[in-house]
Amino acid sequence: MSTTTKPTSTAAKKDTRIIDGLNQIVADTYALMALTHLAHWNVEGSDFFALHKAFQEQYENLFEGVDEVAEQIRSLDGYAIGGLSTLAQKAGMNEFKSPMPQKDYVAALIVAHEKAIDDLTQVRDLAGEANDLQTQDLMIKRLQWHEKTHWMLKSYLKS
Ligand SMILES: [Fe+2]
């Protein structure tokens, strides 16, 4: 082994900034999942079927995603946060009134995805600096999904 090779996981396990950052992603993902679920339940209008189905696909992805992020925290010897009030407080995502017009759900979810994308980008870069490639890889995977979903939601709003 070269002397310049960094011991990735050992260094990352001591980096509380990464654990804190991952817990921010847990909170963001949970909050966005709850908002997407609310949109799935209450959306109405001419696009009901398409939006109801799309929102379901999204909250299912978020449910699987939050589990992966929380378990990555455990892999790094950290502890995941949980509980609705703790998650809501940390996420700091704007909740929306419901019911509201169908396009307003999409517009509100776009803003929430942008918050998640900003936080994921920060943790991706922190993990890169710490040579924690496993966390970086997971952040990239989550970013790809959020950015794709963000694009789809924005495309829906163009008329
Ligand atoms: Fe449902």
Coordinates of C-alpha atoms and ligand atoms in Angstrom, one line a residue:
M1 CA 0.0 0.0 0.0
S2 CA 1.3 3.5 -0.9
T3 CA 2.0 5.8 2.1
T4 CA -0.2 8.4 0.4
T5 CA -3.3 6.1 0.4
K6 CA -5.9 7.4 2.9
P7 CA -7.6 4.9 5.1
T8 CA -11.0 5.8 3.9
S9 CA -13.5 4.5 6.4
T10 CA -11.4 5.1 9.5
A11 CA -11.0 8.8 8.6
A12 CA -14.7 9.1 7.7
K13 CA -15.8 7.5 10.9
K14 CA -14.1 10.3 12.9
D15 CA -15.6 13.0 10.8
T16 CA -18.7 14.2 12.6
R17 CA -19.4 16.7 9.9
I18 CA -20.3 13.8 7.6
I19 CA -22.6 12.2 10.2
D20 CA -24.3 15.5 10.8
G21 CA -24.6 16.1 7.1
L22 CA -26.1 12.6 6.6
N23 CA -28.6 13.3 9.4
Q24 CA -29.6 16.5 7.6
I25 CA -30.3 14.3 4.5
V26 CA -32.4 11.9 6.7
A27 CA -34.5 14.9 7.9
D28 CA -34.8 16.4 4.4
T29 CA -35.8 13.0 2.9
Y30 CA -38.3 12.3 5.6
A31 CA -39.9 15.7 5.4
L32 CA -40.1 15.5 1.6
M33 CA -41.6 12.1 1.8
A34 CA -44.3 13.4 4.1
L35 CA -45.1 16.3 1.8
T36 CA -45.2 14.0 -1.2
H37 CA -47.5 11.6 0.5
L38 CA -49.8 14.5 1.4
A39 CA -49.8 15.6 -2.2
H40 CA -50.6 12.0 -3.3
W41 CA -53.6 11.9 -1.0
N42 CA -55.1 15.3 -1.6
V43 CA -54.3 16.2 -5.2
E44 CA -57.4 16.8 -7.3
G45 CA -58.1 18.0 -10.9
S46 CA -57.8 17.0 -14.5
D47 CA -54.3 15.4 -13.9
F48 CA -55.3 13.5 -10.8
F49 CA -54.4 10.1 -12.1
A50 CA -50.9 11.1 -13.4
L51 CA -50.0 13.1 -10.4
H52 CA -51.4 10.6 -7.8
K53 CA -49.3 7.9 -9.4
A54 CA -46.2 10.0 -9.8
F55 CA -46.3 11.1 -6.2
Q56 CA -46.6 7.5 -5.1
E57 CA -43.5 6.5 -7.0
Q58 CA -41.7 9.4 -5.5
Y59 CA -42.6 8.8 -1.8
E60 CA -41.7 5.1 -2.3
N61 CA -38.3 6.1 -3.6
L62 CA -37.9 8.5 -0.7
F63 CA -38.8 5.8 1.9
E64 CA -36.2 3.5 0.5
G65 CA -33.7 6.3 0.2
V66 CA -34.0 7.5 3.8
D67 CA -33.3 3.9 5.0
E68 CA -30.1 3.7 3.0
V69 CA -28.9 7.1 4.3
A70 CA -29.7 6.2 7.9
E71 CA -27.9 2.9 7.5
Q72 CA -24.9 4.6 6.0
I73 CA -24.8 6.7 9.2
R74 CA -24.6 3.4 11.2
S75 CA -21.9 2.1 9.0
L76 CA -19.9 5.2 10.0
D77 CA -20.5 4.4 13.7
G78 CA -22.9 7.3 14.0
Y79 CA -26.6 7.3 15.1
A80 CA -29.5 8.3 13.0
I81 CA -32.0 10.9 14.2
G82 CA -35.7 10.2 14.1
G83 CA -39.1 11.2 15.4
L84 CA -41.5 13.5 13.6
S85 CA -40.8 16.7 15.6
T86 CA -37.0 16.2 15.5
L87 CA -37.0 15.5 11.8
A88 CA -39.4 18.4 11.0
Q89 CA -37.3 20.8 13.0
K90 CA -34.0 19.8 11.4
A91 CA -35.4 19.6 7.8
G92 CA -36.8 23.2 7.9
M93 CA -38.8 22.5 4.8
N94 CA -41.8 24.7 4.2
E95 CA -45.0 22.8 4.7
F96 CA -47.9 23.7 2.4
K97 CA -51.6 24.1 2.9
S98 CA -53.8 21.3 1.5
P99 CA -56.0 21.1 -0.4
M100 CA -54.7 23.5 -3.1
P101 CA -54.7 23.5 -6.9
Q102 CA -52.8 20.6 -8.5
K103 CA -50.0 22.7 -10.0
D104 CA -49.3 24.2 -6.6
Y105 CA -48.4 20.8 -5.2
V106 CA -45.9 20.4 -7.9
A107 CA -44.4 23.9 -7.4
A108 CA -44.1 23.3 -3.7
L109 CA -42.4 20.0 -4.1
I110 CA -39.9 21.5 -6.6
V111 CA -38.8 23.9 -3.8
A112 CA -38.5 21.1 -1.3
H113 CA -36.4 19.0 -3.8
E114 CA -34.1 22.1 -4.3
K115 CA -33.4 22.1 -0.5
A116 CA -32.6 18.4 -0.6
I117 CA -30.3 18.9 -3.6
D118 CA -28.4 21.7 -1.9
D119 CA -27.8 19.6 1.3
L120 CA -26.9 16.4 -0.7
T121 CA -24.4 18.4 -2.7
Q122 CA -22.7 19.6 0.5
V123 CA -22.5 16.1 1.9
R124 CA -21.2 14.7 -1.4
D125 CA -18.4 17.2 -1.4
L126 CA -17.6 16.7 2.3
A127 CA -17.4 13.0 1.7
G128 CA -15.2 13.5 -1.3
E129 CA -12.8 15.7 0.8
A130 CA -12.7 12.9 3.5
N131 CA -12.1 10.2 0.8
D132 CA -15.3 8.5 2.0
L133 CA -16.2 7.1 -1.3
Q134 CA -19.1 5.0 0.0
T135 CA -20.9 8.0 1.4
Q136 CA -20.0 10.0 -1.7
D137 CA -21.4 7.3 -4.0
L138 CA -24.7 7.2 -2.0
M139 CA -25.0 11.0 -2.2
I140 CA -24.4 10.9 -5.9
K141 CA -27.1 8.2 -6.3
R142 CA -29.6 10.2 -4.3
L143 CA -28.7 13.4 -6.1
Q144 CA -29.3 11.7 -9.5
W145 CA -32.8 10.7 -8.4
H146 CA -33.7 14.1 -6.9
E147 CA -32.4 16.0 -10.0
K148 CA -34.3 13.7 -12.3
T149 CA -37.5 14.1 -10.3
H150 CA -36.9 17.9 -10.1
W151 CA -36.7 18.0 -13.9
M152 CA -39.9 16.0 -14.3
L153 CA -41.8 18.2 -11.9
K154 CA -40.6 21.3 -13.6
S155 CA -41.5 19.9 -17.0
Y156 CA -45.0 19.3 -15.8
L157 CA -45.4 23.0 -14.9
K158 CA -44.5 24.1 -18.5
S159 CA -47.6 24.6 -20.5
Ligands
FE1 FE -51.9 5.6 -2.0

